[in-house]
C-alpha cells in the first residue's frame, strides 16, 4: 500500500508511472523506486523460494546486504530488488518453484 | 580496468560521518572523493523524519532529512567529488578497487576514511525467515523514503530508540502497531519516544519475547510469551496477536569488512556492537593512512557520527600537512568537546565508557609497539 498522505512529509509526489512485468503479471511502478518497493506496494511480499527447501523469502534488510529479496530481472539472476531501481518494461521473475538459479 | 585516479583523501560511505569528514577535509584544501554503493547519498539520514535532540550546535529540532540536505549542499560547495553506485570491494594499502556503475576503476588515496556504517542484526525464532519479518530500518526506509507500507498490522521486537521511533513513524504512515516487545525488564530507548507511542495506545511489553511467528508462506500471527526469572519462555504465558508484519529492532553491527581487509587492529566491544577497528582520539587506526568514523567505530547515532567524521577529516588533512598543528589542535578540541556533550547523561554514559576503553586499549597496544601508531 502506498502512503499517500503524511503528517510530516506531506502528500506523496507521484513520479512517472511505468509498467513492469512480475511473473507474467503487469504491475504499475514508480520509475526509479526500488523494485522491492513496487512489489510491496502491490502487497507482493514473497520474492523467492530457497533452492533446497523451497522456503519463501521476502525483503529483510532493505539495504542490499542480506540478499533475501533477490529475483531474476531481465534475465539476470540474483538481483537484489531492494537496491535496484525500476525501469519501464522490466521483466521480473521470482523463482517461486525453488531450485538453484 | 580504468587507470587509477589520485585523491588526497578518499572517504568510503556518504552517510553523516562520511559527508562530514569530506567537508572538513575539503575545506582545508584536500582533494576529496566520497564513494558510496547506493544510488543516493545521505546514508540513513533521509529516512529519519524525526527531529534530532541535543543542543543548537547539534541541530536539535532539525529533522534528519534536512540535515542530510544541508550536508550535501555543503559538500558540493566545498568541491567534494561524490561517486554513487560505486562499491569499494578491495583495499590494497592506499589503493581502492571500485566497481563504479558496473565498471572497474582503481583509486589512489593519500588517506582513506572508512565511514561504512552498520547493518541491522537479525534474531532467530521459529518463523523468523517468513516474508513479513523485516528489519526495523528496512520498514523505515520503505515508509519514509519510498512511501510504501510493507504491511498493515505490526509487532516490533526491541524497545530501543530504533524500535520506538519506527513504531511512531508507522502510525504516522497509517499502519496499526499492535505491540512493542522487549525481553529486558525495562524499556531500552528514551522516555520521550516511549511516551509518544504509549499515548497513542501501543503497549510496550517488557520481560516478553516472540516465541514464534506462524503463517502459510508469510506472517499471519505472532505468538508472544513472558520470560521467567531464568530468562526462559513460560509456555503458559503464550498469547497470539494477529499481525502481518514483524519489525526487528535488535541492534546493529558495524560494517567492518574493508577494515579487516586493510589489516588494522581490532577490538571487541559488546556495548558498541561487536568487533571494531581500534582507533586513537584522531580516529586513526593502527595503519598510518587509515581513519574511521561513525558506526564502524561503534554503533551510536547520527550526531556523534557527524562529529567523528569532522574529527577524522581534520586529522587526515593535518597529517597531509594541509594545516598547522596549532590550528588543527584548536579545531579538534572544539569537536571533541561537542562529542563529550553527546556522550553525557544517563544514556550517553555507557557509550562514553565503552569509547574510553577503546582509547585505553589503543594506548596500551601502542606502548607495546606492535603496530605503527602515529604519534
Short mmCIF file of C-alpha atoms in Angstrom, two decimals:
data_model
loop_
_atom_site.label_atom_id
_atom_site.label_comp_id
_atom_site.label_asym_id
_atom_site.label_seq_id
_atom_site.Cartn_x
_atom_site.Cartn_y
_atom_site.Cartn_z
CA UNK A 1 0.00 0.00 0.00
CA UNK A 2 1.30 3.46 -0.88
CA UNK A 3 1.47 6.14 1.82
CA UNK A 4 -0.41 8.94 0.02
CA UNK A 5 -0.80 11.42 2.89
CA UNK A 6 1.68 12.03 5.68
CA UNK A 7 1.59 14.47 8.62
CA UNK A 8 5.31 15.35 8.30
CA UNK A 9 6.22 14.56 4.71
CA UNK A 10 3.01 15.83 3.11
CA UNK A 11 1.33 14.32 0.06
CA UNK A 12 3.24 11.72 -1.90
CA UNK A 13 4.81 13.21 -5.01
CA UNK A 14 3.75 10.97 -7.83
CA UNK A 15 6.72 10.10 -10.01
CA UNK A 16 6.48 8.81 -13.55
CA UNK A 17 4.42 5.62 -13.53
CA UNK A 18 5.69 2.78 -15.67
CA UNK A 19 4.65 -0.81 -16.23
CA UNK A 20 6.79 -3.78 -15.24
CA UNK A 21 6.09 -7.48 -15.51
CA UNK A 22 6.29 -9.69 -12.44
CA UNK A 23 5.85 -13.43 -13.04
CA UNK A 24 3.80 -12.58 -16.10
CA UNK A 25 1.52 -10.04 -14.39
CA UNK A 26 1.76 -6.39 -15.41
CA UNK A 27 2.02 -4.01 -12.46
CA UNK A 28 2.32 -0.25 -12.12
CA UNK A 29 5.52 1.03 -10.54
CA UNK A 30 7.20 4.38 -9.96
CA UNK A 31 10.22 4.80 -12.19
CA UNK A 32 13.40 4.80 -10.11
CA UNK A 33 11.92 3.30 -6.94
CA UNK A 34 13.45 0.00 -5.82
CA UNK A 35 11.78 -3.00 -7.45
CA UNK A 36 11.04 -4.34 -3.95
CA UNK A 37 9.11 -1.17 -3.06
CA UNK A 38 6.96 -1.55 -6.18
CA UNK A 39 6.18 -5.15 -5.24
CA UNK A 40 5.41 -4.33 -1.58
CA UNK A 41 3.08 -1.55 -2.77
CA UNK A 42 1.06 -4.28 -4.53
CA UNK A 43 1.11 -6.50 -1.43
CA UNK A 44 3.57 -8.89 -3.11
CA UNK A 45 5.84 -9.84 -0.23
CA UNK A 46 7.31 -13.17 -1.38
CA UNK A 47 10.33 -12.51 -3.57
CA UNK A 48 11.76 -16.01 -3.96
CA UNK A 49 11.93 -19.52 -2.55
CA UNK A 50 15.10 -21.11 -1.23
CA UNK A 51 16.81 -23.56 -3.62
CA UNK A 52 16.97 -26.60 -1.31
CA UNK A 53 13.88 -26.45 0.86
CA UNK A 54 11.64 -24.16 -1.13
CA UNK A 55 11.03 -21.83 1.81
CA UNK A 56 9.64 -18.40 0.95
CA UNK A 57 11.73 -15.28 1.50
CA UNK A 58 10.96 -11.55 1.30
CA UNK A 59 12.60 -8.21 1.99
CA UNK A 60 14.58 -8.33 5.22
CA UNK A 61 17.33 -5.68 5.35
CA UNK A 62 16.26 -3.31 2.58
CA UNK A 63 19.85 -2.08 2.06
CA UNK A 64 21.26 -4.72 -0.25
CA UNK A 65 23.13 -6.81 2.29
CA UNK A 66 21.03 -9.87 3.14
CA UNK A 67 20.08 -10.90 -0.45
CA UNK A 68 16.75 -12.36 0.71
CA UNK A 69 14.90 -10.25 -1.90
CA UNK A 70 16.96 -11.48 -4.88
CA UNK A 71 14.96 -12.10 -8.08
CA UNK A 72 15.66 -12.57 -11.78
CA UNK A 73 15.50 -9.20 -13.58
CA UNK A 74 15.64 -9.03 -17.38
CA UNK A 75 17.22 -12.47 -17.41
CA UNK A 76 19.89 -11.67 -14.82
CA UNK A 77 19.55 -13.96 -11.77
CA UNK A 78 20.11 -12.99 -8.12
CA UNK A 79 19.43 -9.26 -8.49
CA UNK A 80 18.88 -7.51 -5.15
CA UNK A 81 15.49 -5.92 -5.73
CA UNK A 82 15.69 -3.64 -2.68
CA UNK A 83 18.52 -1.62 -4.24
CA UNK A 84 17.74 -1.98 -7.94
CA UNK A 85 15.70 0.89 -9.44
CA UNK A 86 12.61 0.24 -11.55
CA UNK A 87 12.89 0.91 -15.28
CA UNK A 88 9.97 0.82 -17.71
CA UNK A 89 9.31 -2.60 -19.19
CA UNK A 90 11.43 -4.63 -16.77
CA UNK A 91 10.66 -8.35 -16.75
CA UNK A 92 10.98 -9.84 -13.28
CA UNK A 93 10.58 -13.44 -12.20
CA UNK A 94 10.52 -14.72 -8.66
CA UNK A 95 11.78 -18.28 -8.96
CA UNK A 96 8.85 -19.33 -6.78
CA UNK A 97 9.33 -23.01 -7.53
CA UNK A 98 12.65 -23.00 -5.67
CA UNK A 99 15.67 -24.70 -7.15
CA UNK A 100 19.02 -23.19 -7.98
CA UNK A 101 19.39 -20.42 -10.49
CA UNK B 1 40.40 -1.67 -15.93
CA UNK B 2 40.49 2.12 -15.98
CA UNK B 3 43.74 3.69 -14.88
CA UNK B 4 43.84 5.00 -11.34
CA UNK B 5 42.86 8.48 -10.30
CA UNK B 6 44.55 10.08 -7.33
CA UNK B 7 42.92 11.94 -4.45
CA UNK B 8 44.34 13.35 -1.23
CA UNK B 9 41.55 11.75 0.76
CA UNK B 10 39.04 9.08 -0.21
CA UNK B 11 36.04 8.59 2.09
CA UNK B 12 34.07 5.34 1.86
CA UNK B 13 30.41 5.97 2.71
CA UNK B 14 28.28 9.06 2.00
CA UNK B 15 26.30 8.94 5.25
CA UNK B 16 26.51 11.55 8.03
CA UNK B 17 30.05 10.55 9.13
CA UNK B 18 31.49 10.30 5.62
CA UNK B 19 29.98 13.55 4.34
CA UNK B 20 31.05 15.46 7.47
CA UNK B 21 34.59 14.06 7.13
CA UNK B 22 34.78 15.01 3.45
CA UNK B 23 33.52 18.55 4.11
CA UNK B 24 36.14 19.22 6.80
CA UNK B 25 38.94 17.75 4.68
CA UNK B 26 37.92 19.64 1.52
CA UNK B 27 37.54 22.92 3.44
CA UNK B 28 41.19 22.59 4.40
CA UNK B 29 42.30 22.13 0.82
CA UNK B 30 42.29 18.33 0.43
CA UNK B 31 41.19 16.99 -2.95
CA UNK B 32 38.47 14.72 -1.61
CA UNK B 33 36.38 11.91 -3.06
CA UNK B 34 33.41 10.21 -1.40
CA UNK B 35 32.41 6.77 -2.70
CA UNK B 36 29.06 5.14 -1.86
CA UNK B 37 27.48 1.90 -3.08
CA UNK B 38 23.97 3.36 -3.02
CA UNK B 39 22.47 5.40 -5.84
CA UNK B 40 21.54 8.20 -3.42
CA UNK B 41 23.84 9.87 -0.88
CA UNK B 42 22.96 10.63 2.75
CA UNK B 43 23.12 7.18 4.31
CA UNK B 44 20.25 6.70 6.72
CA UNK B 45 19.56 10.43 7.24
CA UNK B 46 16.84 10.65 4.59
CA UNK B 47 14.64 8.14 6.37
CA UNK B 48 14.94 9.97 9.68
CA UNK B 49 11.89 12.20 9.63
CA UNK B 50 12.00 12.93 13.36
CA UNK B 51 13.60 15.98 14.93
CA UNK B 52 17.07 15.49 16.38
CA UNK B 53 17.86 16.05 20.05
CA UNK B 54 20.76 17.78 21.75
CA UNK B 55 21.92 21.36 21.55
CA UNK B 56 21.68 24.04 18.87
CA UNK B 57 25.18 23.05 17.68
CA UNK B 58 23.90 19.54 17.06
CA UNK B 59 20.99 20.89 15.02
CA UNK B 60 18.44 19.89 17.65
CA UNK B 61 14.91 20.35 16.38
CA UNK B 62 16.01 19.78 12.77
CA UNK B 63 14.72 16.67 11.03
CA UNK B 64 17.19 14.06 9.76
CA UNK B 65 16.43 14.58 6.07
CA UNK B 66 17.03 18.33 6.37
CA UNK B 67 20.43 17.63 7.98
CA UNK B 68 21.15 15.31 5.05
CA UNK B 69 20.30 18.05 2.53
CA UNK B 70 22.48 20.58 4.40
CA UNK B 71 25.43 18.17 4.34
CA UNK B 72 25.04 17.50 0.61
CA UNK B 73 24.83 21.25 -0.16
CA UNK B 74 27.91 21.94 1.92
CA UNK B 75 29.87 19.08 0.34
CA UNK B 76 29.03 20.40 -3.14
CA UNK B 77 30.10 23.95 -2.15
CA UNK B 78 33.44 22.66 -0.82
CA UNK B 79 34.17 20.85 -4.08
CA UNK B 80 33.85 17.31 -2.71
CA UNK B 81 33.53 14.78 -5.52
CA UNK B 82 30.86 12.13 -4.87
CA UNK B 83 30.64 8.83 -6.72
CA UNK B 84 27.37 6.94 -6.30
CA UNK B 85 26.54 3.39 -7.34
CA UNK B 86 30.22 2.76 -6.62
CA UNK B 87 31.18 -0.25 -4.48
CA UNK B 88 34.62 -0.37 -2.87
CA UNK B 89 35.34 -4.08 -2.95
CA UNK B 90 39.09 -4.09 -2.43
CA UNK B 91 41.56 -2.18 -0.30
CA UNK B 92 45.23 -2.73 -1.07
CA UNK B 93 47.19 -0.35 1.12
CA UNK B 94 46.40 3.09 -0.30
CA UNK B 95 44.75 1.78 -3.45
CA UNK B 96 41.00 1.14 -3.64
CA UNK B 97 39.31 -1.17 -6.13
CA UNK B 98 35.94 0.32 -7.05
CA UNK B 99 33.10 -1.06 -9.13
CA UNK B 100 31.65 2.23 -10.39
CA UNK B 101 28.38 1.98 -12.30
CA UNK B 102 29.40 -1.51 -13.41
CA UNK B 103 32.98 -0.61 -14.44
CA UNK B 104 36.18 -1.43 -12.59
CA UNK B 105 38.32 1.54 -11.58
CA UNK B 106 41.17 1.94 -9.14
CA UNK B 107 41.74 4.99 -6.99
CA UNK B 108 44.93 6.01 -5.20
CA UNK B 109 44.47 7.79 -1.88
CA UNK B 110 46.82 9.73 0.39
CA UNK B 111 44.49 8.98 3.28
CA UNK B 112 41.41 6.75 3.49
CA UNK B 113 38.49 7.36 5.85
CA UNK B 114 36.13 4.40 6.33
CA UNK B 115 32.62 5.57 7.20
CA UNK B 116 30.76 2.44 6.16
CA UNK B 117 28.15 2.47 8.92
CA UNK B 118 26.39 -0.55 10.33
CA UNK B 119 23.77 -3.13 9.38
CA UNK B 120 20.81 -4.41 11.34
CA UNK B 121 21.01 -7.56 13.42
CA UNK B 122 18.66 -10.47 12.89
CA UNK B 123 17.34 -12.72 15.64
CA UNK B 124 16.28 -16.33 15.16
CA UNK B 125 12.95 -17.77 16.31
CA UNK B 126 10.61 -20.26 14.64
CA UNK B 127 9.18 -18.43 11.64
CA UNK B 128 11.79 -15.66 11.65
CA UNK B 129 12.60 -16.20 7.98
CA UNK B 130 9.00 -15.85 6.79
CA UNK B 131 8.25 -12.97 4.42
CA UNK B 132 6.85 -10.21 6.62
CA UNK B 133 9.66 -10.37 9.20
CA UNK B 134 11.81 -7.34 8.41
CA UNK B 135 14.50 -5.16 9.89
CA UNK B 136 13.03 -2.06 11.55
CA UNK B 137 15.34 0.07 9.40
CA UNK B 138 14.06 -1.62 6.26
CA UNK B 139 10.49 -0.76 7.30
CA UNK B 140 11.56 2.83 7.97
CA UNK B 141 13.16 3.13 4.52
CA UNK B 142 10.05 1.75 2.83
CA UNK B 143 7.57 4.04 4.58
CA UNK B 144 9.55 7.29 4.76
CA UNK B 145 11.70 7.22 1.62
CA UNK B 146 9.70 5.08 -0.80
CA UNK B 147 6.28 5.83 0.74
CA UNK B 148 5.20 2.19 0.77
CA UNK B 149 3.73 0.35 3.76
CA UNK B 150 5.04 -3.23 3.76
CA UNK B 151 2.12 -4.44 5.90
CA UNK B 152 -0.88 -3.31 7.93
CA UNK B 153 -0.59 -4.67 11.48
CA UNK B 154 2.86 -4.62 13.03
CA UNK B 155 4.62 -6.07 16.06
CA UNK B 156 8.02 -4.59 16.90
CA UNK B 157 10.69 -6.63 18.69
CA UNK B 158 13.03 -4.35 20.63
CA UNK B 159 12.28 -1.16 22.56
CA UNK B 160 15.49 0.76 21.87
CA UNK B 161 15.20 4.10 20.10
CA UNK B 162 15.07 2.49 16.65
CA UNK B 163 12.13 0.27 17.62
CA UNK B 164 10.24 3.08 19.34
CA UNK B 165 10.79 5.68 16.60
CA UNK B 166 9.88 3.30 13.78
CA UNK B 167 6.62 2.40 15.60
CA UNK B 168 5.68 6.08 15.80
CA UNK B 169 6.56 6.57 12.14
CA UNK B 170 4.49 3.51 11.20
CA UNK B 171 1.48 5.14 12.85
CA UNK B 172 2.24 8.41 11.02
CA UNK B 173 2.17 6.38 7.80
CA UNK B 174 -1.25 4.97 8.68
CA UNK B 175 -0.36 1.50 9.98
CA UNK B 176 -1.55 -0.20 13.14
CA UNK B 177 1.09 -1.17 15.73
CA UNK B 178 -0.18 -3.95 18.00
CA UNK B 179 2.71 -4.04 20.47
CA UNK B 180 6.36 -3.44 21.15
CA UNK B 181 8.00 -6.49 22.68
CA UNK B 182 11.07 -6.19 24.90
CA UNK B 183 12.89 -9.09 26.54
CA UNK B 184 14.66 -6.87 29.08
CA UNK B 185 12.80 -5.82 32.26
CA UNK B 186 12.70 -2.16 31.19
CA UNK B 187 12.28 -0.04 28.05
CA UNK B 188 15.57 0.46 26.21
CA UNK B 189 15.09 3.82 24.49
CA UNK B 190 14.36 7.39 25.55
CA UNK B 191 11.29 8.02 27.69
CA UNK B 192 10.07 10.70 25.28
CA UNK B 193 9.92 8.22 22.36
CA UNK B 194 8.24 5.56 24.52
CA UNK B 195 5.68 8.07 25.80
CA UNK B 196 4.67 9.10 22.29
CA UNK B 197 3.64 5.60 21.28
CA UNK B 198 2.12 4.70 24.66
CA UNK B 199 -0.06 7.80 24.49
CA UNK B 200 -1.25 6.50 21.13
CA UNK B 201 -2.29 3.26 22.84
CA UNK B 202 0.57 0.94 21.86
CA UNK B 203 1.55 -1.37 24.73
CA UNK B 204 5.26 -1.85 25.39
CA UNK B 205 5.52 -5.35 26.83
CA UNK B 206 8.73 -5.74 28.85
CA UNK B 207 10.03 -9.11 30.02
CA UNK B 208 8.36 -10.54 26.92
CA UNK B 209 9.60 -12.05 23.67
CA UNK B 210 8.37 -13.50 20.40
CA UNK B 211 8.13 -17.24 20.91
CA UNK B 212 7.29 -17.91 17.25
CA UNK B 213 5.76 -16.47 14.12
CA UNK B 214 3.11 -18.54 12.37
CA UNK B 215 1.84 -18.44 8.81
CA UNK B 216 1.49 -20.23 5.50
CA UNK B 217 4.23 -18.71 3.35
CA UNK B 218 4.02 -15.35 5.14
CA UNK B 219 3.46 -13.88 8.60
CA UNK B 220 -0.13 -14.44 9.75
CA UNK B 221 0.20 -14.30 13.51
CA UNK B 222 2.78 -13.70 16.20
CA UNK B 223 2.93 -15.72 19.43
CA UNK B 224 4.26 -13.77 22.42
CA UNK B 225 5.47 -15.25 25.68
CA UNK B 226 6.62 -13.94 29.03
CA UNK B 227 10.16 -14.67 30.15
CA UNK B 228 10.59 -16.29 33.54
CA UNK B 229 13.23 -15.23 36.09
CA UNK B 230 15.57 -17.81 34.48
CA UNK B 231 15.23 -15.99 31.14
CA UNK B 232 13.29 -18.89 29.62
CA UNK B 233 9.94 -18.72 27.88
CA UNK B 234 6.99 -19.58 30.15
CA UNK B 235 4.79 -21.77 27.87
CA UNK B 236 1.70 -21.00 30.00
CA UNK B 237 2.01 -17.33 29.13
CA UNK B 238 1.76 -17.68 25.34
CA UNK B 239 -0.77 -15.48 23.55
CA UNK B 240 -1.31 -14.70 19.88
CA UNK B 241 -1.52 -11.37 18.04
CA UNK B 242 -2.98 -11.19 14.52
CA UNK B 243 -0.07 -9.27 12.98
CA UNK B 244 1.03 -9.48 9.35
CA UNK B 245 4.45 -7.88 9.77
CA UNK B 246 7.17 -8.11 12.41
CA UNK B 247 9.89 -5.49 12.80
CA UNK B 248 13.21 -6.49 14.32
CA UNK B 249 14.92 -3.67 16.20
CA UNK B 250 17.57 -5.73 17.96
CA UNK B 251 20.69 -3.69 17.44
CA UNK B 252 23.23 -3.08 14.73
CA UNK B 253 26.67 -4.43 13.85
CA UNK B 254 29.47 -2.24 12.45
CA UNK B 255 30.24 -2.87 8.77
CA UNK B 256 33.94 -3.61 9.10
CA UNK B 257 34.81 -5.76 6.04
CA UNK B 258 37.12 -3.16 4.49
CA UNK B 259 38.91 -2.55 7.80
CA UNK B 260 39.52 -6.31 8.16
CA UNK B 261 40.79 -6.38 4.57
CA UNK B 262 43.15 -3.47 5.28
CA UNK B 263 44.52 -5.40 8.24
CA UNK B 264 44.22 -2.82 11.01
CA UNK B 265 43.97 -3.88 14.64
CA UNK B 266 40.55 -4.71 16.08
CA UNK B 267 38.90 -4.68 19.47
CA UNK B 268 35.78 -6.46 20.72
CA UNK B 269 33.26 -4.13 22.33
CA UNK B 270 29.87 -5.76 23.07
CA UNK B 271 28.41 -2.41 24.14
CA UNK B 272 29.25 -0.80 20.77
CA UNK B 273 28.11 -3.65 18.55
CA UNK B 274 30.97 -6.15 18.29
CA UNK B 275 34.38 -6.20 16.63
CA UNK B 276 35.54 -2.76 15.58
CA UNK B 277 38.76 -1.14 14.42
CA UNK B 278 40.91 0.23 17.24
CA UNK B 279 41.47 3.95 16.80
CA UNK B 280 43.06 6.85 18.63
CA UNK B 281 41.47 10.21 19.51
CA UNK B 282 42.16 11.40 15.93
CA UNK B 283 40.09 8.46 14.59
CA UNK B 284 43.33 7.00 13.19
CA UNK B 285 43.55 3.18 13.09
CA UNK B 286 46.75 1.18 13.56
CA UNK B 287 47.56 1.86 9.89
CA UNK B 288 49.10 5.30 9.27
CA UNK B 289 46.84 6.13 6.27
CA UNK B 290 43.54 4.65 7.51
CA UNK B 291 40.93 6.57 9.52
CA UNK B 292 37.45 5.52 10.69
CA UNK B 293 34.31 7.47 11.67
CA UNK B 294 30.69 6.83 12.56
CA UNK B 295 29.01 3.50 13.27
CA UNK B 296 32.01 1.45 12.03
CA UNK B 297 33.80 2.65 15.19
CA UNK B 298 30.90 1.54 17.42
CA UNK B 299 27.17 1.98 16.95
CA UNK B 300 25.91 5.34 18.27
CA UNK B 301 23.73 7.84 16.42
CA UNK B 302 23.95 10.35 13.58
CA UNK B 303 25.01 13.41 15.60
CA UNK B 304 28.04 11.60 17.04
CA UNK B 305 28.78 10.09 13.64
CA UNK B 306 28.98 13.58 12.11
CA UNK B 307 31.31 14.79 14.85
CA UNK B 308 33.57 11.75 14.49
CA UNK B 309 33.61 12.40 10.76
CA UNK B 310 34.67 16.01 11.34
CA UNK B 311 37.45 14.84 13.65
CA UNK B 312 38.71 12.31 11.09
CA UNK B 313 38.51 14.87 8.28
CA UNK B 314 40.50 17.48 10.20
CA UNK B 315 43.08 14.94 11.42
CA UNK B 316 43.55 13.40 7.96
CA UNK B 317 44.05 16.86 6.41
CA UNK B 318 46.51 17.73 9.17
CA UNK B 319 48.50 14.55 8.57
CA UNK B 320 48.85 15.57 4.92
CA UNK B 321 50.37 18.87 6.02
CA UNK B 322 47.37 20.94 4.94
CA UNK B 323 47.07 22.85 8.19
CA UNK B 324 49.34 23.88 11.01
CA UNK B 325 49.44 21.88 14.22
CA UNK B 326 48.10 24.74 16.35
CA UNK B 327 45.11 25.34 14.08
CA UNK B 328 44.39 21.61 13.92
CA UNK B 329 44.61 21.27 17.71
CA UNK B 330 42.09 24.06 18.21
CA UNK B 331 39.68 22.66 15.60
CA UNK B 332 39.88 19.13 17.01
CA UNK B 333 39.45 20.32 20.61
CA UNK B 334 36.18 22.03 19.64
CA UNK B 335 34.87 18.84 18.03
CA UNK B 336 35.95 16.65 20.95
CA UNK B 337 34.15 18.95 23.36
CA UNK B 338 30.91 18.57 21.37
CA UNK B 339 31.37 14.77 21.28
CA UNK B 340 31.73 14.74 25.09
CA UNK B 341 28.39 16.55 25.37
CA UNK B 342 26.72 13.95 23.11
CA UNK B 343 28.07 11.14 25.29
CA UNK B 344 26.98 12.69 28.59
CA UNK B 345 23.86 11.97 30.64
CA UNK B 346 22.41 8.62 31.66
CA UNK B 347 22.04 7.35 28.06
CA UNK B 348 25.47 8.55 26.92
CA UNK B 349 27.41 7.21 29.90
CA UNK B 350 27.65 3.61 28.68
CA UNK B 351 28.84 4.71 25.25
CA UNK B 352 31.35 7.14 26.78
CA UNK B 353 32.88 4.39 28.93
CA UNK B 354 32.97 1.93 26.02
CA UNK B 355 34.70 4.51 23.82
CA UNK B 356 37.18 5.33 26.60
CA UNK B 357 38.03 1.63 26.72
CA UNK B 358 38.91 1.70 23.02
CA UNK B 359 41.30 4.62 23.52
CA UNK B 360 42.88 2.85 26.54
CA UNK B 361 43.38 -0.33 24.50
CA UNK B 362 44.87 1.68 21.67
CA UNK B 363 47.30 3.41 24.04
CA UNK B 364 48.28 0.09 25.61
CA UNK B 365 48.95 -1.64 22.30
CA UNK B 366 50.73 1.46 21.02
CA UNK B 367 53.10 1.33 24.03
CA UNK B 368 53.72 -2.34 23.35
CA UNK B 369 54.86 -1.19 19.92
CA UNK B 370 53.02 -3.85 17.97
CA UNK B 371 51.87 -1.52 15.22
CA UNK B 372 52.84 1.74 13.65
CA UNK B 373 50.61 4.06 15.65
CA UNK B 374 51.23 7.62 14.58
CA UNK B 375 52.40 9.82 17.45
#
